[in-house]
PDB file of C-alpha atoms in Angstrom:
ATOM      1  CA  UNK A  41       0.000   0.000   0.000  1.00 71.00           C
ATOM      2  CA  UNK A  42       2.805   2.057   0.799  1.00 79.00           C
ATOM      3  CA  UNK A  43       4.617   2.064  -2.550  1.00 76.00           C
ATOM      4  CA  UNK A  44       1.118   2.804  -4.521  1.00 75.00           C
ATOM      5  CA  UNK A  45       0.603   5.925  -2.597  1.00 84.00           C
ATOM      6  CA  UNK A  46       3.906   6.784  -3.874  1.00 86.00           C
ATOM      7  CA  UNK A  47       2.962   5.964  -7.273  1.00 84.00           C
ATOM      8  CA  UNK A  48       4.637   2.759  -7.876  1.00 84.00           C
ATOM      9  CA  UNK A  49       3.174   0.342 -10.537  1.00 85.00           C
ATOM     10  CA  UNK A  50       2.582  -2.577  -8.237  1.00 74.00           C
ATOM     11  CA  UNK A  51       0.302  -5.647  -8.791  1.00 73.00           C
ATOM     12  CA  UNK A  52      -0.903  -7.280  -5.823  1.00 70.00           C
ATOM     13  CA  UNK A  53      -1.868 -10.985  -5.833  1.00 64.00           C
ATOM     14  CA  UNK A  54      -1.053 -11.261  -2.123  1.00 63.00           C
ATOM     15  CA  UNK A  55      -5.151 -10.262  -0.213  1.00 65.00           C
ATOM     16  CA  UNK A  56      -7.402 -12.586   0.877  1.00 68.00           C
ATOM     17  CA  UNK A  57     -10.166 -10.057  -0.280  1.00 69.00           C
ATOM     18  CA  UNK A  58     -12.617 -10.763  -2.786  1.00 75.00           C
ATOM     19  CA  UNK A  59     -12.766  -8.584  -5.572  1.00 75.00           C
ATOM     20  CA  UNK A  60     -16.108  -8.299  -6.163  1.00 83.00           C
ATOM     21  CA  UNK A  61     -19.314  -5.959  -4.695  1.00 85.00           C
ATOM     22  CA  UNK A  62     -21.346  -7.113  -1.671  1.00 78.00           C
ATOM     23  CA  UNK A  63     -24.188  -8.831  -3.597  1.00 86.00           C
ATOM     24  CA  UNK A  64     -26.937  -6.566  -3.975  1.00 91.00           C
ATOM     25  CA  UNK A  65     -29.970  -7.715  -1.212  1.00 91.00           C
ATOM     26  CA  UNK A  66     -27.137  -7.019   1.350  1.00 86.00           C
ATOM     27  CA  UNK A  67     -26.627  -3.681   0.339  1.00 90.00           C
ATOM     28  CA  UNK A  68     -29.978  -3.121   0.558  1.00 93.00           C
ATOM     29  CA  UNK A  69     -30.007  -4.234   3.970  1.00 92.00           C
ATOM     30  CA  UNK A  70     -27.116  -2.201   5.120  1.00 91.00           C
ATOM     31  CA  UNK A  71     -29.111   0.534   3.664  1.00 94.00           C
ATOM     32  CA  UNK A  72     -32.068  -0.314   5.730  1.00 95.00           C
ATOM     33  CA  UNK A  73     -30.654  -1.164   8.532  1.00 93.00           C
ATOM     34  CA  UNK A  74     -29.324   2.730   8.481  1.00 95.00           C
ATOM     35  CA  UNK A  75     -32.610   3.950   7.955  1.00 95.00           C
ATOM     36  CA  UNK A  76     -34.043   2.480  11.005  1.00 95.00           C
ATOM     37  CA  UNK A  77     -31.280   3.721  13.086  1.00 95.00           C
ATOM     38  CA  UNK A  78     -29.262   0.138  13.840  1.00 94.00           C
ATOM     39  CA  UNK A  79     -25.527   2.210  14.519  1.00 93.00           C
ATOM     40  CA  UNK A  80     -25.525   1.252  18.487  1.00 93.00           C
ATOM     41  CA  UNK A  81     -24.366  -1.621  20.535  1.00 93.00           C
ATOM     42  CA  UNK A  82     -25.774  -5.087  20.311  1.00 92.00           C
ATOM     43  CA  UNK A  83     -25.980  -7.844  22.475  1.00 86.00           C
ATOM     44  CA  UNK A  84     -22.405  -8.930  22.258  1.00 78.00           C
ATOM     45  CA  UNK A  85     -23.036 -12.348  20.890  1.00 73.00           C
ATOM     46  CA  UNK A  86     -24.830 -10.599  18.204  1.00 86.00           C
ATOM     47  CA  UNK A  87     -28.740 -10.130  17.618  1.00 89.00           C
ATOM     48  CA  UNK A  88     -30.924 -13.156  17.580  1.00 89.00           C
ATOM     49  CA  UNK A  89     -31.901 -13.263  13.955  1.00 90.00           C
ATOM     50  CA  UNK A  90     -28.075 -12.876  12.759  1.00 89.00           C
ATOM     51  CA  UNK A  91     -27.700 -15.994  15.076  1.00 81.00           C
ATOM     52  CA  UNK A  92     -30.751 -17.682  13.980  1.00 83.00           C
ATOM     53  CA  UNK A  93     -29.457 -17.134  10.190  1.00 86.00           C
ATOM     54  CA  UNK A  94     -26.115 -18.326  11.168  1.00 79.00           C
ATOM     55  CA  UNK A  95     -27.853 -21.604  12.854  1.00 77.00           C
ATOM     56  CA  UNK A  96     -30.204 -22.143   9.486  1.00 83.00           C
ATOM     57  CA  UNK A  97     -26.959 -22.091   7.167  1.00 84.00           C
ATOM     58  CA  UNK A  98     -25.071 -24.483   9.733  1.00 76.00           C
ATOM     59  CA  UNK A  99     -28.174 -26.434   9.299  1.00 84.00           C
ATOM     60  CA  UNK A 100     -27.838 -26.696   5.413  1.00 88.00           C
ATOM     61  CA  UNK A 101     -24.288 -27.739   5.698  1.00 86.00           C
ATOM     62  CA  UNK A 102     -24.950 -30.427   8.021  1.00 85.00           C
ATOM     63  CA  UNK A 103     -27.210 -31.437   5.607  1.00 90.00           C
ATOM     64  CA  UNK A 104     -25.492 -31.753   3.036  1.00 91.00           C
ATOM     65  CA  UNK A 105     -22.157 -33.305   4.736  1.00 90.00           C
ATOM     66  CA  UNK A 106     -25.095 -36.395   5.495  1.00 93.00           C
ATOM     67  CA  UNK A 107     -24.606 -39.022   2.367  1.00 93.00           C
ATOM     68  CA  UNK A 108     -26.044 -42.389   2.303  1.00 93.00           C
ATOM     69  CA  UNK A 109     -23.446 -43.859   4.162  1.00 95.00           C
ATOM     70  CA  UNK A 110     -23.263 -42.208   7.008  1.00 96.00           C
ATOM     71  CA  UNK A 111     -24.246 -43.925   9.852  1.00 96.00           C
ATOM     72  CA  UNK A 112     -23.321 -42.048  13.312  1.00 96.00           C
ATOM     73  CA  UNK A 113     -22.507 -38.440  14.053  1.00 96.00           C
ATOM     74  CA  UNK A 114     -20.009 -37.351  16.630  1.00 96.00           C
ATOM     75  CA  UNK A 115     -20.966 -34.791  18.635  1.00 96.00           C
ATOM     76  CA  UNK A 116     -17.940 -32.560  20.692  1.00 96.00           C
ATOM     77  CA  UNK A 117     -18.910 -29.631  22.887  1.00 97.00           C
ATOM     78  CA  UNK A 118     -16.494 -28.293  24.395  1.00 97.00           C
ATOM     79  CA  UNK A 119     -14.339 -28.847  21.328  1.00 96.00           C
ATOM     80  CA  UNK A 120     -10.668 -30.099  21.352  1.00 96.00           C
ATOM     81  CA  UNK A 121      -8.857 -28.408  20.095  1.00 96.00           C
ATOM     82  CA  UNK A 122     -10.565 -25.159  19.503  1.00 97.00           C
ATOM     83  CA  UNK A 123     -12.342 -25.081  22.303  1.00 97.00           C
ATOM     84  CA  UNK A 124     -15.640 -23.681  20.796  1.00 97.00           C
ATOM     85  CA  UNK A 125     -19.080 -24.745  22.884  1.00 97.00           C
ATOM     86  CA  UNK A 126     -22.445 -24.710  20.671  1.00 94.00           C
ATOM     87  CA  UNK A 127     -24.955 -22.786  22.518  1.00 91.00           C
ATOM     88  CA  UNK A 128     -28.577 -23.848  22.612  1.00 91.00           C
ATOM     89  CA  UNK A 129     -30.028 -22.778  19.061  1.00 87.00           C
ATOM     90  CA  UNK A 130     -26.919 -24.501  17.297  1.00 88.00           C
ATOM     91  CA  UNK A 131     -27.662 -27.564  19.440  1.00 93.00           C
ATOM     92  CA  UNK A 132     -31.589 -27.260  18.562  1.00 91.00           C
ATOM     93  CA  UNK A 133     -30.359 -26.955  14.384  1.00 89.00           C
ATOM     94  CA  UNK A 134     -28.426 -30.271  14.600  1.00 92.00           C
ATOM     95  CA  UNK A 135     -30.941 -31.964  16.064  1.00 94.00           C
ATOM     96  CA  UNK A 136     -33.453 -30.606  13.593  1.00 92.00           C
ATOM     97  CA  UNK A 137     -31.204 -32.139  10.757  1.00 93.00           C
ATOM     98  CA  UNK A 138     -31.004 -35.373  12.717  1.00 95.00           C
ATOM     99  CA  UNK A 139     -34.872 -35.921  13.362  1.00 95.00           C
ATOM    100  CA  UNK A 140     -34.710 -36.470   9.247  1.00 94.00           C
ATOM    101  CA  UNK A 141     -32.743 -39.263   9.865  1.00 95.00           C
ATOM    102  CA  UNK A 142     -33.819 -41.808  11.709  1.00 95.00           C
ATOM    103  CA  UNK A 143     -31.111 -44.273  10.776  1.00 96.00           C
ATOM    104  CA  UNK A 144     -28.145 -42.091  11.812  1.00 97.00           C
ATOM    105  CA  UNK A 145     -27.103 -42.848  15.690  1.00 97.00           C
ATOM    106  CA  UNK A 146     -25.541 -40.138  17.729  1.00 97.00           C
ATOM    107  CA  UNK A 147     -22.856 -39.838  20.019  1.00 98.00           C
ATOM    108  CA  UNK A 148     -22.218 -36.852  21.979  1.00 97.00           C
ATOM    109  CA  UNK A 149     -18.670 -36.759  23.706  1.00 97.00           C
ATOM    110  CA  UNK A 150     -19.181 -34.948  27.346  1.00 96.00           C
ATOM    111  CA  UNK A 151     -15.809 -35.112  28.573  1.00 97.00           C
ATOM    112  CA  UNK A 152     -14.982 -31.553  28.752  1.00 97.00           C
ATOM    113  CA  UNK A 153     -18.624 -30.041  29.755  1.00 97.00           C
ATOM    114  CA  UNK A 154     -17.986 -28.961  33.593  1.00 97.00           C
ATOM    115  CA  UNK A 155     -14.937 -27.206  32.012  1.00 97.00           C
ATOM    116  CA  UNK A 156     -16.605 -24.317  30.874  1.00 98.00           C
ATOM    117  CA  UNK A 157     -15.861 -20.139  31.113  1.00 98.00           C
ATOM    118  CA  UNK A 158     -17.118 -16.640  31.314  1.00 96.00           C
ATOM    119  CA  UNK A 159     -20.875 -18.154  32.301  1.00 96.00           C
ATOM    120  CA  UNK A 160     -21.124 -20.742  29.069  1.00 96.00           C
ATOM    121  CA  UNK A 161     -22.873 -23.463  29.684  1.00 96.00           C
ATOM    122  CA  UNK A 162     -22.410 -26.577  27.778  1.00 97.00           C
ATOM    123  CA  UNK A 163     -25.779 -28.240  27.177  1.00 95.00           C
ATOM    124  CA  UNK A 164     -26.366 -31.683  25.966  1.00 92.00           C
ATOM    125  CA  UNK A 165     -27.814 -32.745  22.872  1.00 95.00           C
ATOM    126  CA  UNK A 166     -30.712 -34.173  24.691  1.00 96.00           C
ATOM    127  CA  UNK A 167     -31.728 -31.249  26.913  1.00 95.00           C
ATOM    128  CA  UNK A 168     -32.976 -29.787  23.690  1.00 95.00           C
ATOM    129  CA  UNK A 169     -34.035 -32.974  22.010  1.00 96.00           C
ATOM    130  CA  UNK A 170     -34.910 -35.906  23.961  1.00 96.00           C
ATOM    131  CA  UNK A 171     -36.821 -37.345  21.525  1.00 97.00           C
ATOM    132  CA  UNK A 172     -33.494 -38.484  20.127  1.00 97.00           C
ATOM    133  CA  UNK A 173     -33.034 -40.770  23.432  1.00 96.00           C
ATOM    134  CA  UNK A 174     -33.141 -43.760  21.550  1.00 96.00           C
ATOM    135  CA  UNK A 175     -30.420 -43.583  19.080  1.00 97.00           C
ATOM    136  CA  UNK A 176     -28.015 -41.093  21.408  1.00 97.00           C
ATOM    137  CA  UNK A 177     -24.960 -42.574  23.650  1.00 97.00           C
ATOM    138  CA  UNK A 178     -23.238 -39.583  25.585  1.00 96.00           C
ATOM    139  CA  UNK A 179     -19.700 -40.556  26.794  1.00 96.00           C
ATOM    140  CA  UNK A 180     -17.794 -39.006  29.196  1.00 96.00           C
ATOM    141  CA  UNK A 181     -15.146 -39.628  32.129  1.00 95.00           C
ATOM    142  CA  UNK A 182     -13.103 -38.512  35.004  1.00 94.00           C
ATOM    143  CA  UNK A 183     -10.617 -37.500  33.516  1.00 94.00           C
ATOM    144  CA  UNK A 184     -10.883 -34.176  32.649  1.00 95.00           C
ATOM    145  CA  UNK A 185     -12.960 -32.853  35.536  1.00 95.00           C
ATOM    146  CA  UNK A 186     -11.741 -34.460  38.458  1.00 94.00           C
ATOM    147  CA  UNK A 187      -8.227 -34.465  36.985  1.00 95.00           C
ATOM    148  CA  UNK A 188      -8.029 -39.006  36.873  1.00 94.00           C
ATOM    149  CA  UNK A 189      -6.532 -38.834  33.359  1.00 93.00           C
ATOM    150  CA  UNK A 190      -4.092 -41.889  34.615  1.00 92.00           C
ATOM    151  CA  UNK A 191      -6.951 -43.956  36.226  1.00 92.00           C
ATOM    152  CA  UNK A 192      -8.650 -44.478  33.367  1.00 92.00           C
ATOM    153  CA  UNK A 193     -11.929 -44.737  33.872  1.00 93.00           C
ATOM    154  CA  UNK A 194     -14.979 -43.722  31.314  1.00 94.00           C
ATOM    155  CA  UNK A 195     -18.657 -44.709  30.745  1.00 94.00           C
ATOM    156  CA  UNK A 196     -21.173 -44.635  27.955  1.00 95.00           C
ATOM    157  CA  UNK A 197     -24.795 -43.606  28.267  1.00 95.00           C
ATOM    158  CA  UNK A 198     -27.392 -44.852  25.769  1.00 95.00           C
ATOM    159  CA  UNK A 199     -30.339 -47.241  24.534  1.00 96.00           C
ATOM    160  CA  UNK A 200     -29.630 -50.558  26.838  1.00 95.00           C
ATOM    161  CA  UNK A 201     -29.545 -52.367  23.668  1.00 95.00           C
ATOM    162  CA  UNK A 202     -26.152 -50.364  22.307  1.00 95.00           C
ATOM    163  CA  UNK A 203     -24.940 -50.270  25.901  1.00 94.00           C
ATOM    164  CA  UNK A 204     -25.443 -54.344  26.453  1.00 95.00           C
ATOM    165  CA  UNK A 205     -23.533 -54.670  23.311  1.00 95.00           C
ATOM    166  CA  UNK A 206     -21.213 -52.707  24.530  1.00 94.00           C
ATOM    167  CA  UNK A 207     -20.303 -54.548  27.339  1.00 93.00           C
ATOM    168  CA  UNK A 208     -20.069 -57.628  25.405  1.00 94.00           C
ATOM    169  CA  UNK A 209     -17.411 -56.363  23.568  1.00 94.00           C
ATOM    170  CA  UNK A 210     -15.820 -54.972  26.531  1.00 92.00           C
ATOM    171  CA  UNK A 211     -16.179 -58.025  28.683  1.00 91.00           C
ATOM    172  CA  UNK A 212     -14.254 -60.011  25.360  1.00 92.00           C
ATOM    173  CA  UNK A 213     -11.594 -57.897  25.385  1.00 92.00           C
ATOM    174  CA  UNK A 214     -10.256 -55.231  28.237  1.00 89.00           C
ATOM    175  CA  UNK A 215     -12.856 -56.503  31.125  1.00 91.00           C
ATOM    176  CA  UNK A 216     -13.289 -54.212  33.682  1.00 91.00           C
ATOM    177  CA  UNK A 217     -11.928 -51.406  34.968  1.00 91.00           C
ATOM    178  CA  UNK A 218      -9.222 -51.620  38.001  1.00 92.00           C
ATOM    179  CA  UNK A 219     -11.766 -51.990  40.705  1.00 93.00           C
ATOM    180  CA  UNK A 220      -9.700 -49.419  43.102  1.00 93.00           C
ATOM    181  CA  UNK A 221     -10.539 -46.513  39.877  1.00 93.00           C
ATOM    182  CA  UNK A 222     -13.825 -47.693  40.300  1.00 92.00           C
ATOM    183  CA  UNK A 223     -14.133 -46.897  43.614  1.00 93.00           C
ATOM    184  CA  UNK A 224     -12.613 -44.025  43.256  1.00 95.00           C
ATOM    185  CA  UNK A 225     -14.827 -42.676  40.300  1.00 95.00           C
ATOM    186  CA  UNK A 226     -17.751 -43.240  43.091  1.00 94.00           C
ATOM    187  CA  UNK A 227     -15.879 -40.595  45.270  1.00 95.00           C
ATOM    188  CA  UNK A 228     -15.417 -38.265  42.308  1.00 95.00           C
ATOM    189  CA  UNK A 229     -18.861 -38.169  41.324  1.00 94.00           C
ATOM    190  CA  UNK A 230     -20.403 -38.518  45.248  1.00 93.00           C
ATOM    191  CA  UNK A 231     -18.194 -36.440  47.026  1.00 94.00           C
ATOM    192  CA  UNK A 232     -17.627 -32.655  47.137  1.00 94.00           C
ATOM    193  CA  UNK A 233     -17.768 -30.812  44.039  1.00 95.00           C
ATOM    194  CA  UNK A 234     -15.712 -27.784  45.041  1.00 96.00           C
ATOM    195  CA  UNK A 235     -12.652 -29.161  43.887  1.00 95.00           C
ATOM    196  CA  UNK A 236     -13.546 -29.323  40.315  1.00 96.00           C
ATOM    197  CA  UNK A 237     -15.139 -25.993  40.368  1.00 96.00           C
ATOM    198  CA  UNK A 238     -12.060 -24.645  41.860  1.00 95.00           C
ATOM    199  CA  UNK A 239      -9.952 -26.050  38.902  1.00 96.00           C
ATOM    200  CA  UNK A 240     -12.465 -24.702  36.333  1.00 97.00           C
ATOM    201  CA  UNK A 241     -11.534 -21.057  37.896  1.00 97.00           C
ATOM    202  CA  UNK A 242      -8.100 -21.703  37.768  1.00 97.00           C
ATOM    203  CA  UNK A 243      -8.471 -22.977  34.373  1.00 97.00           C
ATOM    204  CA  UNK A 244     -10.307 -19.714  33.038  1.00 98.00           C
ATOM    205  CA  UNK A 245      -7.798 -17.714  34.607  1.00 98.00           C
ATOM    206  CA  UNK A 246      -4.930 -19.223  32.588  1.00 97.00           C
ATOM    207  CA  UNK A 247      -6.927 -19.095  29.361  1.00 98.00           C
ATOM    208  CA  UNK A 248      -6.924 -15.521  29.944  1.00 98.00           C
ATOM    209  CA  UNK A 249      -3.334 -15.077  30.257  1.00 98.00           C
ATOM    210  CA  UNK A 250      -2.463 -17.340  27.781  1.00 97.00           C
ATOM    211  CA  UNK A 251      -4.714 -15.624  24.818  1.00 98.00           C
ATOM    212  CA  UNK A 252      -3.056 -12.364  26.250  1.00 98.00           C
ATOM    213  CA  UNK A 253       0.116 -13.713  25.627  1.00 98.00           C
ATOM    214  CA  UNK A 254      -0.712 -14.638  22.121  1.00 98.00           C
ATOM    215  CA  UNK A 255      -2.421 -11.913  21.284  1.00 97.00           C
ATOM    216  CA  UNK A 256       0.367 -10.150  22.285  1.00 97.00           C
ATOM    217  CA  UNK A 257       2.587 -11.566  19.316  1.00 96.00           C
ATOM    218  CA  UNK A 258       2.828  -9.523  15.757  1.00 94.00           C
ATOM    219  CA  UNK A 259       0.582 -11.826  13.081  1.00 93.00           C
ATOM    220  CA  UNK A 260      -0.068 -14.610  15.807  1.00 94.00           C
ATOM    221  CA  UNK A 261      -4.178 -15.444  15.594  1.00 91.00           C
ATOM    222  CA  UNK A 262      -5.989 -16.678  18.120  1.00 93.00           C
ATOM    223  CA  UNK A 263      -9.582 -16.814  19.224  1.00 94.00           C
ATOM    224  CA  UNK A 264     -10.656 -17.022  23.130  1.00 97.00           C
ATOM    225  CA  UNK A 265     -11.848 -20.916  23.602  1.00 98.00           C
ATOM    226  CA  UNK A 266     -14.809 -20.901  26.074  1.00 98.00           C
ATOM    227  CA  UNK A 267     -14.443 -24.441  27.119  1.00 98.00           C
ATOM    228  CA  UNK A 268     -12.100 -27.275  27.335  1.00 97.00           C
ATOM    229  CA  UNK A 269      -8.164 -26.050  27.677  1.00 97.00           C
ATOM    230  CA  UNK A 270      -6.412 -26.098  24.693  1.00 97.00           C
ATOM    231  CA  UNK A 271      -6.283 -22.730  22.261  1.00 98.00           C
ATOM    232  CA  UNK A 272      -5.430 -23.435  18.412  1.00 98.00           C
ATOM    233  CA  UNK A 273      -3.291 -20.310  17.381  1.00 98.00           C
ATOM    234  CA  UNK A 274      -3.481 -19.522  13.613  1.00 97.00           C
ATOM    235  CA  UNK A 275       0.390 -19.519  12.720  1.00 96.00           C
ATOM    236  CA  UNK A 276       0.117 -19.387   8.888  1.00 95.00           C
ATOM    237  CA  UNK A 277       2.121 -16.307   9.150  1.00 93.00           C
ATOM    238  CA  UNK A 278       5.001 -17.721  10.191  1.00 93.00           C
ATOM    239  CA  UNK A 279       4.802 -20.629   7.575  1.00 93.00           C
ATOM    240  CA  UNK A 280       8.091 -19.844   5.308  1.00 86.00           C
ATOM    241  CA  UNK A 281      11.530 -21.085   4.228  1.00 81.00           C
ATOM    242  CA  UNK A 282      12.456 -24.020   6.068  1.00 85.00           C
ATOM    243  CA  UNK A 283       9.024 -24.689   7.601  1.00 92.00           C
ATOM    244  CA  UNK A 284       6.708 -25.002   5.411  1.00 93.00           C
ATOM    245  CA  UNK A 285       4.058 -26.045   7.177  1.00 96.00           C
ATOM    246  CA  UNK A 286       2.280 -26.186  11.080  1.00 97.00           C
ATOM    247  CA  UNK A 287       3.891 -29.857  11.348  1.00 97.00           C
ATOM    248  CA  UNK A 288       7.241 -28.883  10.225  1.00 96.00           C
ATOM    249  CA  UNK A 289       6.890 -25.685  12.999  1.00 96.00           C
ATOM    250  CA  UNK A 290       5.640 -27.767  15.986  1.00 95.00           C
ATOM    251  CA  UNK A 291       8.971 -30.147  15.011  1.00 96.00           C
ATOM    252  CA  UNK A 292      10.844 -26.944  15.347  1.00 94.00           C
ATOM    253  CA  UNK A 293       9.449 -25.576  18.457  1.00 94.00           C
ATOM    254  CA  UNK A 294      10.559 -29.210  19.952  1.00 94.00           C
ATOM    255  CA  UNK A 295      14.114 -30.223  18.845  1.00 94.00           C
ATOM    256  CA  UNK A 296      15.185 -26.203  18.539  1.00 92.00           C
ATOM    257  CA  UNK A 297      13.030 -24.480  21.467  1.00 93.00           C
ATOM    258  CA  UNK A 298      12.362 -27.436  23.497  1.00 94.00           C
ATOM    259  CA  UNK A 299       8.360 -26.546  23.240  1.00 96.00           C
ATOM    260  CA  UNK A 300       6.164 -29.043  22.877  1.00 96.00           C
ATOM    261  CA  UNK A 301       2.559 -28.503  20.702  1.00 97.00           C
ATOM    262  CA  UNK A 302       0.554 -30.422  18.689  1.00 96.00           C
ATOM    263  CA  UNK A 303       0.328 -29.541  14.812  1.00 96.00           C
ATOM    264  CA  UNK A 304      -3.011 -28.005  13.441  1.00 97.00           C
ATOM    265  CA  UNK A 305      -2.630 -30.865  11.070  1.00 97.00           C
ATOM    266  CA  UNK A 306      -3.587 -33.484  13.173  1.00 96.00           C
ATOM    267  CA  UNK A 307      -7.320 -32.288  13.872  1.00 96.00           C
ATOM    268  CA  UNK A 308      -7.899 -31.415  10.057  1.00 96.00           C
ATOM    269  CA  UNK A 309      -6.441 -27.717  10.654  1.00 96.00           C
ATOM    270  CA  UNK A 310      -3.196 -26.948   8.782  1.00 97.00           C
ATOM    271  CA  UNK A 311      -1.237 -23.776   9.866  1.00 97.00           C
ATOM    272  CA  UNK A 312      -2.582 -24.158  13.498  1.00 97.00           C
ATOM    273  CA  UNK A 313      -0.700 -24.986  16.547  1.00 97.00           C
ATOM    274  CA  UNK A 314      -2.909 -26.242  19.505  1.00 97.00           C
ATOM    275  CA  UNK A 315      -1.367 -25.087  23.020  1.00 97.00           C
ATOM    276  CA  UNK A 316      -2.381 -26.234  26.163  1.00 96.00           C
ATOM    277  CA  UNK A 317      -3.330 -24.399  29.101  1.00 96.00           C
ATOM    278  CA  UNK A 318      -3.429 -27.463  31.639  1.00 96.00           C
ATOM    279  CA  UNK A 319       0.125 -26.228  33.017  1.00 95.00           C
ATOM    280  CA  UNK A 320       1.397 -23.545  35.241  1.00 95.00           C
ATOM    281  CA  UNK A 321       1.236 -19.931  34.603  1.00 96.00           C
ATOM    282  CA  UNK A 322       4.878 -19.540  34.797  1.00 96.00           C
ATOM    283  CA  UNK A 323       5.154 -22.924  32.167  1.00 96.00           C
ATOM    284  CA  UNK A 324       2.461 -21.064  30.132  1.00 96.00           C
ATOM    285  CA  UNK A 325       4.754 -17.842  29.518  1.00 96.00           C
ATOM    286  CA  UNK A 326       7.895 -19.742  29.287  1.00 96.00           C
ATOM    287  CA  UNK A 327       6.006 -21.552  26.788  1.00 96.00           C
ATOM    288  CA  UNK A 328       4.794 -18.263  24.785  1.00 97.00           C
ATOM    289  CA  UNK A 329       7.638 -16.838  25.107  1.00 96.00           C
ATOM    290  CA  UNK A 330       9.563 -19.731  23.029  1.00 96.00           C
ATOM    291  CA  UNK A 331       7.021 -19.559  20.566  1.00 96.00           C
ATOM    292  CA  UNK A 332       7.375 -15.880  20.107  1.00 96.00           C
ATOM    293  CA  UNK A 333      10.987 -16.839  19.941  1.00 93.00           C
ATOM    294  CA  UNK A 334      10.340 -19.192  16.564  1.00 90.00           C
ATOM    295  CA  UNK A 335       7.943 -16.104  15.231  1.00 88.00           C
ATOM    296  CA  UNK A 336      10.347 -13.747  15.355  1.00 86.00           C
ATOM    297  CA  UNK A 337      12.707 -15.320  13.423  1.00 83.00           C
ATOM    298  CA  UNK A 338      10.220 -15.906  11.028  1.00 74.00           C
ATOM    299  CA  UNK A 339       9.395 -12.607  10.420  1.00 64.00           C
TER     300      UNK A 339
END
């Protein structure tokens, strides 16, 4: 931009900007919108028709991503590795799309729902639809919430017939759990909660700092997850020369920086990095700070 306001001849084939005119009902709208006086503030997760809109064209995509062969649909909320939760009208437009199909089972993966921020709630599948009992398993754990990662121990909630087959397959092949996690998943889920709520604060605090931090770094993206605790930086800026991709970066970061991430790649995101927050505050800004490290150089 600089060298065309000083008259240079420059072709650019470097914006991600379309070079066409807003189509011509949306002008109209902006147009309208100004007439009726819509410059102020808004609810700041938008007005409710822009959010019902946005929930009717996720609805169309679903649809269409739904082919003859598909036979179950995985449900995430909070999402790893983005850490996105679906609020209540998104949840009510996939189950719209999956009332059409009665052959398609449903499984809805809990594992991260007490770990939740800045008043989100994360709200099951069959809150909003329970007529979708029937064909609906929701997994989930004690992992995450009551911090058991190493004991193992998970269940699945569904239609006894999926669950009885279930525990055929189980009983054929890893048996049970270790009866002392068992026993201790009754105390997790029995005894006082306060613990886990006291981790979720904790948690939310260090997602704070650590979006600050990489916020903080020229050309680093990042969006503020609201559940979960992982954040998946956009780090396409810093994809040149020698690493060419968010792979060959999170290698770097490792053998040169001695930081350890997890490559965009491997969720079906290329130039992301996911990062998580399940450490320290002082690990988190070493951590940040390497990575800025590896960006400058970059830049």
């Amino acid at each position: 931009m600089e060298l065309k306001r000083q008259g240079r001849d420059v072709v650019s084939l470097s914006a991600g900007e379309p070079d066409f005119p807003v189509p011509p009902h949306v002008e109209k709208a902006i147009e309208q919108a100004l007439q009726r006086g819509m410059t102020k503030y808004t609810a700041s997760p938008g007005v409710q028709e822009l959010r019902e809109a946005i929930a009717d064209r996720m609805e169309i995509e679903i649809e269409k991503a739904i082919t003859p062969k598909t036979r179950a649909v995985i449900l995430g909320s909070p999402s790893n590795p983005t850490g996105a939760v679906w609020d209540e009208e998104t949840m009510r437009g996939f189950a719209r799309v999956l009332e059409k199909h009665p052959d398609i089972a449903i499984l809805s993966d809990d594992i991260y729902g007490r770990l939740v921020y800045g008043g989100v709630e994360a709200i099951s599948i069959l809150r909003v639809a329970p007529q979708l009992r029937e064909r609906t398993v929701i997994v989930n754990g004690c992992s995450k919430a009551y911090a058991m990662t190493g004991l193992r121990l998970g269940w699945a909630c569904g239609p006894s017939a999926i669950i009885a087959a279930m525990n055929r397959v189980q009983d054929s092949s890893t048996s049970n759990p270790s009866s002392l996690t068992q026993y201790a998943g009754i105390a997790a889920l029995r005894g006082p909660q306060e613990p886990v709520e006291a981790m979720r604060q904790q948690f939310e605090k260090r997602r704070d700092l650590i979006v600050d931090l990489l916020r903080a770094i020229p050309r680093m993206g990042c969006s503020k997850p609201q559940g979960a605790f992982y954040v998946l930086a956009d780090v396409r800026a810093f994809l040149t020369g020698r690493i060419e991709n968010d792979t060959r970066l999170a290698e770097a970061l490792l053998e040169e920086h001695g930081l350890a991430t997890v490559p965009g790649a491997a969720f079906g995101a290329p130039g992301h990095l996911r990062l998580s927050f399940a450490t320290s505050e002082a690990e988190i800004r070493r951590g940040v700070q390497r990575l800025a490290g590896i960006a400058a150089q970059a830049a």
